[in-house]
Coordinates of C-alpha atoms (C1' of nucleotides) in Angstrom, one line a residue:
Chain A
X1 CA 27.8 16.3 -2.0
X2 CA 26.5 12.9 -3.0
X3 CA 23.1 11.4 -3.1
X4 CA 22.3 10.3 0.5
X5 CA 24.1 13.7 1.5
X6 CA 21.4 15.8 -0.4
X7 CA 18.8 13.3 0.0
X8 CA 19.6 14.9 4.1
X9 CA 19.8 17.9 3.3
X10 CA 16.6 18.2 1.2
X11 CA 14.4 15.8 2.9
X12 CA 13.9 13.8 0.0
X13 CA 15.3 10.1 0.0
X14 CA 17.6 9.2 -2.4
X15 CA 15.5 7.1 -4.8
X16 CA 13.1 10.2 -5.5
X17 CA 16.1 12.2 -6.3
X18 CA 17.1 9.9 -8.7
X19 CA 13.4 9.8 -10.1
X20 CA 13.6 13.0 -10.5
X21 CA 16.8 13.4 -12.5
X22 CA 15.3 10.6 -14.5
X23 CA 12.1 12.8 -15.7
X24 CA 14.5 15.9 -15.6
X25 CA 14.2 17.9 -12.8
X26 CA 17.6 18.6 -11.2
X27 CA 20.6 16.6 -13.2
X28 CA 23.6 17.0 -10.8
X29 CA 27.2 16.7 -12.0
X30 CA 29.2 13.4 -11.7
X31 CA 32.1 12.5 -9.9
X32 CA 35.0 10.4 -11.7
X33 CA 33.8 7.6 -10.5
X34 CA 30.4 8.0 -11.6
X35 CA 29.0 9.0 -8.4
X36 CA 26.4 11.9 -8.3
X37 CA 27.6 15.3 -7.1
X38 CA 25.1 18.1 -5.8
X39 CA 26.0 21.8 -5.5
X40 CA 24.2 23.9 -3.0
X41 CA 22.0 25.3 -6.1
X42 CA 20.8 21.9 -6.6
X43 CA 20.1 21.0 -2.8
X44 CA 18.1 24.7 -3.0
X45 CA 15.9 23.3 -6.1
X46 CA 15.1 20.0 -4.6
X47 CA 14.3 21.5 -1.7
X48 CA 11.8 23.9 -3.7
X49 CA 10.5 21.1 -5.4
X50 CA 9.6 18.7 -2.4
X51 CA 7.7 22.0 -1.2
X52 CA 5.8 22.5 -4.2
X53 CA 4.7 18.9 -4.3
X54 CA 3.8 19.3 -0.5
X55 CA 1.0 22.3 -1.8
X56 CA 0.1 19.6 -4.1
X57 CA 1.7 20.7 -7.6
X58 CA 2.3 17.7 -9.7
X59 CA 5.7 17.1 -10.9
X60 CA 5.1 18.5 -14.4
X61 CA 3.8 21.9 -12.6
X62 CA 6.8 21.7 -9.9
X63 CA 8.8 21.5 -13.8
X64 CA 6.9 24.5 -14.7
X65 CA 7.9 26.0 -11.1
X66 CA 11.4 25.0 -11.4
X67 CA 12.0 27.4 -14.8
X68 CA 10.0 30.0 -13.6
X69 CA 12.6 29.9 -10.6
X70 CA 15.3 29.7 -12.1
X71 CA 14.4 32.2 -14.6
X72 CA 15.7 35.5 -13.3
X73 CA 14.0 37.3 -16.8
X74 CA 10.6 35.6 -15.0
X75 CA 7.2 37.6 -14.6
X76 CA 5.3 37.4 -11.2
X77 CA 2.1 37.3 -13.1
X78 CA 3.4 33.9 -14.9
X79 CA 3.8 32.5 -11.5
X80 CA 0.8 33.8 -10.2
X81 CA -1.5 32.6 -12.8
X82 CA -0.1 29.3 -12.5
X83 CA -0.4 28.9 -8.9
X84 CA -4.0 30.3 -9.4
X85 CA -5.0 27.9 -11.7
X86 CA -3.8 25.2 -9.1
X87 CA -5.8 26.8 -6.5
X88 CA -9.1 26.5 -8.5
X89 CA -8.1 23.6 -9.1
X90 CA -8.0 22.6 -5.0
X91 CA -11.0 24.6 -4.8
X92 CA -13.0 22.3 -6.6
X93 CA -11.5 19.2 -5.9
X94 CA -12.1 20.0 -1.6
X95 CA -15.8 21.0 -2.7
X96 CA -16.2 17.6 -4.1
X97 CA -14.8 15.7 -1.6
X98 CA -16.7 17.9 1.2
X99 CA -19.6 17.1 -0.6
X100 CA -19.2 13.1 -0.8
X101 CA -18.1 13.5 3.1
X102 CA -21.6 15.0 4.2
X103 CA -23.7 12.5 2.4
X104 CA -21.7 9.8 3.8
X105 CA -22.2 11.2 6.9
X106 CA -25.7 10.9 6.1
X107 CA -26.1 7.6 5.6
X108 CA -23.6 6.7 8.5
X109 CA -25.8 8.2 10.7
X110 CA -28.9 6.1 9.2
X111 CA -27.3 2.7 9.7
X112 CA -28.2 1.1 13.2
X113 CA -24.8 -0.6 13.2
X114 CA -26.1 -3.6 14.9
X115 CA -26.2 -7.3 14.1
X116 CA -28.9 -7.0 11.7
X117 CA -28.3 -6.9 8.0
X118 CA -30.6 -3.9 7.2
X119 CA -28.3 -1.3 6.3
X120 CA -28.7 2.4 5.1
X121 CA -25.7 2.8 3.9
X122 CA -26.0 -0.5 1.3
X123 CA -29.1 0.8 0.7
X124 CA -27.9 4.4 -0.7
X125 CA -25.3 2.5 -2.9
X126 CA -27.5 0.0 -4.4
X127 CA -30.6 2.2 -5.1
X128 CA -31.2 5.5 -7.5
X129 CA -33.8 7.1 -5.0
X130 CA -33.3 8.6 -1.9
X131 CA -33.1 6.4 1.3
X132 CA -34.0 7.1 5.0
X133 CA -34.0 11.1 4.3
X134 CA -30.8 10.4 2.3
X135 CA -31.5 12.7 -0.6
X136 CA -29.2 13.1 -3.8
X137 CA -27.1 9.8 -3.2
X138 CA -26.3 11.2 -7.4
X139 CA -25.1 14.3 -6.9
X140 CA -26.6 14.9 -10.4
X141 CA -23.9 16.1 -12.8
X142 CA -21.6 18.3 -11.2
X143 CA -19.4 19.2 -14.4
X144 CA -18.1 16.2 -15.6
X145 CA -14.6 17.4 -16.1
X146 CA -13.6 14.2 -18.2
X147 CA -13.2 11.7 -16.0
X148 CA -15.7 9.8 -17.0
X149 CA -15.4 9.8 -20.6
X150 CA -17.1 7.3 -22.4
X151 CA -14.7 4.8 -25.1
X152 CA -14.9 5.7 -28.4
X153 CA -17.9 4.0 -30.0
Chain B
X1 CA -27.3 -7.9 -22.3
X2 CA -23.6 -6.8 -23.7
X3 CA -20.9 -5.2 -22.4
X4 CA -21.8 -1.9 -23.8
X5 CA -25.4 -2.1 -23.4
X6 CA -24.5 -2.9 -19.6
X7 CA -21.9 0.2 -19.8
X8 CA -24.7 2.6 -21.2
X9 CA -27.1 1.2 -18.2
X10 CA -24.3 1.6 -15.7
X11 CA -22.7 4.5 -17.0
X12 CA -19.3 3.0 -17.0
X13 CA -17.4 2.6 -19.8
X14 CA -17.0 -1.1 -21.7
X15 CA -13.2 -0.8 -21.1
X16 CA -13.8 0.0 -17.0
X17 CA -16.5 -2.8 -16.6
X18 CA -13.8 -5.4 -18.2
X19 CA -11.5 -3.8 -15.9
X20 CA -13.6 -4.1 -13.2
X21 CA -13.9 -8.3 -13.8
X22 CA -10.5 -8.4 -14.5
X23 CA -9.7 -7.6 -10.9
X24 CA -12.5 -9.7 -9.7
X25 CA -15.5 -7.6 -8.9
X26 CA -18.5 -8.7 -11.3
X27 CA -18.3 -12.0 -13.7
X28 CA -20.8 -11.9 -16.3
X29 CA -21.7 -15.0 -18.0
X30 CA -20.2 -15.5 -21.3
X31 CA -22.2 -16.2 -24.6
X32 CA -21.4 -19.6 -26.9
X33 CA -19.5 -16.5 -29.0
X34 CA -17.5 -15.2 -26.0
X35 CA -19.1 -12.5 -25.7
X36 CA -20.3 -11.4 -22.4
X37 CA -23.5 -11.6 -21.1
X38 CA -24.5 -9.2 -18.0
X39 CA -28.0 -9.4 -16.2
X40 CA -29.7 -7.2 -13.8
X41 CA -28.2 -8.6 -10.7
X42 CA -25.0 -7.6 -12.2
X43 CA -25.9 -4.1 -13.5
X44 CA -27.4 -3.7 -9.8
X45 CA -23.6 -4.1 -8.7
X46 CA -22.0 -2.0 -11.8
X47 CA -23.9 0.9 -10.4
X48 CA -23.5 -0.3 -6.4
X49 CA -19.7 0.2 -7.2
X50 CA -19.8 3.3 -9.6
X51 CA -21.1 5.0 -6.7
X52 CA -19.0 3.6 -3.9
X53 CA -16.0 4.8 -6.3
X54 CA -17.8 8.0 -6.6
X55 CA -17.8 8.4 -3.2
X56 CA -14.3 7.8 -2.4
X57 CA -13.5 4.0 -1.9
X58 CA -10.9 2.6 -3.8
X59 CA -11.8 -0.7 -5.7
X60 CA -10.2 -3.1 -3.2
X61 CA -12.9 -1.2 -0.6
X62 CA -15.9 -1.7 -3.1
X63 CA -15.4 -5.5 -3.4
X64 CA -15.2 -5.5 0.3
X65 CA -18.8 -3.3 0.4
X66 CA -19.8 -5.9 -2.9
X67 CA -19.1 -9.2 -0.1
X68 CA -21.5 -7.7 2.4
X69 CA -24.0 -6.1 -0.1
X70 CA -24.2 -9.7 -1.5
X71 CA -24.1 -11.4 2.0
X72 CA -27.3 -11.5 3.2
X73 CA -26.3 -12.3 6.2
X74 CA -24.6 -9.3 7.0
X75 CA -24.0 -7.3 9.8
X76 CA -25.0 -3.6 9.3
X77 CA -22.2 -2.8 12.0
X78 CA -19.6 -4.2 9.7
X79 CA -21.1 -1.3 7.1
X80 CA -21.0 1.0 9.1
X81 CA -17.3 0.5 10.7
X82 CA -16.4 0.2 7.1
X83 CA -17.9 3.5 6.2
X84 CA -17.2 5.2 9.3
X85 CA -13.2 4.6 8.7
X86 CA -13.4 6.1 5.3
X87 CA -14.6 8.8 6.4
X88 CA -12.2 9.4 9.2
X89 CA -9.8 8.8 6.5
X90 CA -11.8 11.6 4.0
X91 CA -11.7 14.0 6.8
X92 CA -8.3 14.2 7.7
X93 CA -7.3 13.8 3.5
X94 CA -9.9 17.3 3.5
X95 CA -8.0 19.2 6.4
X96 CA -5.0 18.7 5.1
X97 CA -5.8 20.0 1.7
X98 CA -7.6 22.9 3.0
X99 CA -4.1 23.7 5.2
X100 CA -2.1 23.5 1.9
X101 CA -4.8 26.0 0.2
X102 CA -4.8 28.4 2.7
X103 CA -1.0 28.5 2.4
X104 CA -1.5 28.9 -1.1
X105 CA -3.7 31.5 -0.9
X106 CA -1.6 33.5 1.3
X107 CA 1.7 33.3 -1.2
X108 CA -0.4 33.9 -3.9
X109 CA -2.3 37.5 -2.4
X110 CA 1.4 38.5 -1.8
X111 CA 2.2 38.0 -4.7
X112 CA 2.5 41.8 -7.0
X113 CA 1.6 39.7 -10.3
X114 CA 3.1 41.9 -12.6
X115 CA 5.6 42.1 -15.0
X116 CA 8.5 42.3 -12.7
X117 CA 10.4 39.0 -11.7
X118 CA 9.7 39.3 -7.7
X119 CA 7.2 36.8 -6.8
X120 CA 6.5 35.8 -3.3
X121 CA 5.8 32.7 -4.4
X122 CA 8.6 31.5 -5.6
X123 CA 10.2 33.1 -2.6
X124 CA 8.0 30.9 -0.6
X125 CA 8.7 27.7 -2.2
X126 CA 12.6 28.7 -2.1
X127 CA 13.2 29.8 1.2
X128 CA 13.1 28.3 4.9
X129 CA 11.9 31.3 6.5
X130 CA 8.5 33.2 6.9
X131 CA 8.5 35.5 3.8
X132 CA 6.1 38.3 3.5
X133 CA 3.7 37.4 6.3
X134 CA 3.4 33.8 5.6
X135 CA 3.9 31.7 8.6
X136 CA 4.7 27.7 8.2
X137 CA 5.2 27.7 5.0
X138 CA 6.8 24.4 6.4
X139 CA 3.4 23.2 8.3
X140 CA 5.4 21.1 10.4
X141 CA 5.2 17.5 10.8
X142 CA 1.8 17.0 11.0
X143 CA 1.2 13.1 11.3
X144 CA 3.2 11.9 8.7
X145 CA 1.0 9.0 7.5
X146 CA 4.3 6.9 6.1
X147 CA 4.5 8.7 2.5
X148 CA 7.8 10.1 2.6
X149 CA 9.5 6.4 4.2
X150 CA 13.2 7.0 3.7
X151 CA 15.3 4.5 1.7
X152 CA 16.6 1.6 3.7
X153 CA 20.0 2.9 4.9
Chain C
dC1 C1' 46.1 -7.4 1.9
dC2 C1' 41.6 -8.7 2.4
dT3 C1' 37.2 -8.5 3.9
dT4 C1' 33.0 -6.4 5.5
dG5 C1' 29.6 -3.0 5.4
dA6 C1' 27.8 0.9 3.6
dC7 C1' 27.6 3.3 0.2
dC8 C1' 27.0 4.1 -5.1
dT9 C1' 25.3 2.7 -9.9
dT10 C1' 21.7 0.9 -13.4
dC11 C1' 17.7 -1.4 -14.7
dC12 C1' 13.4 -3.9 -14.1
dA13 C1' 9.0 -4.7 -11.7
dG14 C1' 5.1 -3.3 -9.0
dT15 C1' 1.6 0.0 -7.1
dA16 C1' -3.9 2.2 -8.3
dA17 C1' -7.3 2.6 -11.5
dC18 C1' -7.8 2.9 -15.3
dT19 C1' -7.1 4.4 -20.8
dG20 C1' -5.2 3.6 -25.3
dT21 C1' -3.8 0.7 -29.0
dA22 C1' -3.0 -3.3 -31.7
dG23 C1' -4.6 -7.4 -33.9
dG24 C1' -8.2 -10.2 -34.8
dG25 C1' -13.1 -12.3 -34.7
dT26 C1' -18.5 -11.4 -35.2
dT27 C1' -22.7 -9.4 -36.3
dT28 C1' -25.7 -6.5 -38.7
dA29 C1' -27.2 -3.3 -42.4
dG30 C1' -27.1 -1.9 -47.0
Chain D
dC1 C1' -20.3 -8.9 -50.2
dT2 C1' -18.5 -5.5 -47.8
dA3 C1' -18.1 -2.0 -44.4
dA4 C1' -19.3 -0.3 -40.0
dA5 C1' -19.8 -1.3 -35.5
dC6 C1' -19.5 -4.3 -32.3
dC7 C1' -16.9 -8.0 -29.5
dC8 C1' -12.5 -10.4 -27.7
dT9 C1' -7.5 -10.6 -25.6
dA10 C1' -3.2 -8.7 -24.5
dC11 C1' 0.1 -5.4 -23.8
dA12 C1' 1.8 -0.5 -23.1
dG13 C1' 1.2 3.9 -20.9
dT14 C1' -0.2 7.0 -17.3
dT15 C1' 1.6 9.3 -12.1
dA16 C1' 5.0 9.5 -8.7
dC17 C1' 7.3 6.9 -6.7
dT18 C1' 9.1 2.4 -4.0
dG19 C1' 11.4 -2.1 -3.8
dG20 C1' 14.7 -5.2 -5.3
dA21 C1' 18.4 -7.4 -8.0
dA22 C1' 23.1 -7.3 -9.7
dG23 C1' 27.2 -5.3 -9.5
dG24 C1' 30.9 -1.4 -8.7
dT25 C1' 33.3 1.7 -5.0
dC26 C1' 35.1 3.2 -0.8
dA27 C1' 36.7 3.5 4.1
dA28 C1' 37.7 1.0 8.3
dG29 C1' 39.4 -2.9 10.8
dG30 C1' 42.1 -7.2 11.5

DNA sequence: CCTTGACCTTCCAGTAACTGTAGGGTTTAG
DNA sequence: CTAAACCCTACAGTTACTGGAAGGTCAAGG
């Protein structure tokens, strides 16, 4: 099977199938002519993979995924915990984006949206303190997981 | 007032703010040394688009919000149509995550997480078919926003 | 036999939003 | 006078691809 013929068959186009091969995901044999050759094993692991990037596991985790797959010695619980971990992980990250959602909301709702340039929502950017019953427009620090970190100095 | 100074009253880092001019957001004046010299117009803006980052828009959206925070001639309704789109955008970016963590959640409560190597999981990401109550593991084309554009063929 | 089109190959560049590092100048404190 | 702690620029690396260039291969049609 070559590349556009598993790129079909896996839903993946052929340039992220070469990706990745190229950070060592699924490495296909090679025809004489130098042409790349999927089995049906392969087509089954990038199919696996383009699912596990769909639920949002990066393509170091899907990496992880792909052992623990092919691994027939595996142990659920390895699995589990990792897919766990990537749950808290979404758990967090859809709080935090809930949260910025409703305060927008909240100053969408304050702007008049007419020709005039007053404007809530400019308003709650530019200034610290709460605007038009806009309260918290600094959500104070909500764990700082690291993003933020500060150059060395 | 320097470049870290103005990081410390902005809470960005020195290397983000030079980032941040780099793309063309703020332009501090410079000093006869080179150094760079911000005031409080232009701390006002540091923190106008450490927020509007915080809150979701990407930096090509903050110097949009910058124009009409600086325009006083502004139209709140532009704001607000800005905003409003965002958060169209932040809502359906939410549902979708909360689909995939439902899924998630389902594979994972199947799974025995022990030592033995069966793992619904994996069996999930593997196969096609409903496994062990979980239904769509293949949430069917929902919208596809243009992210998985096949190769030109 | 030759050409055309559709494949295939590799490699390099670009995307977003920074961070890290290197190499070098300046300022300030001891 | 020197060492720390700044400042500067410029380039590389990150993530997960996508796009494009340059060139090889293969099957069909004239």
């Amino acid at each position: 099977m070559n590349i556009s013929q598993a790129g079909d068959a896996s839903d993946l186009s052929p340039k992220t199938i070469r990706y990745y091969e190229s950070v060592g995901l699924v490495r296909p044999d090679r025809l004489a002519n130098g042409y790349r050759d999927y089995g049906s094993d392969q087509i089954r692991e990038l199919v696996f993979i383009r699912r596990a990037r769909h639920f949002g596991f990066s393509v170091d985790e899907c990496r992880q995924l792909l052992m623990l797959y092919r691994d027939p010695g595996r142990e659920s619980r390895e699995v589990h915990s990792l897919v766990g971990h990537k749950l808290e992980e979404m758990n967090r990250h859809i709080d935090e984006l809930v949260q910025m959602k409703s305060i927008l909301e909240q100053m969408v709702s304050a702007c008049p949206a007419d020709e005039g340039s007053e404007c809530a929502i400019i308003d709650s950017l530019a200034e610290p303190e709460p605007v038009g019953g806009v309260k918290a427009a600094e959500p104070v620090p909500v764990a700082d997981d690291g993003q933020n970190a500060r150059e060395g100095r």
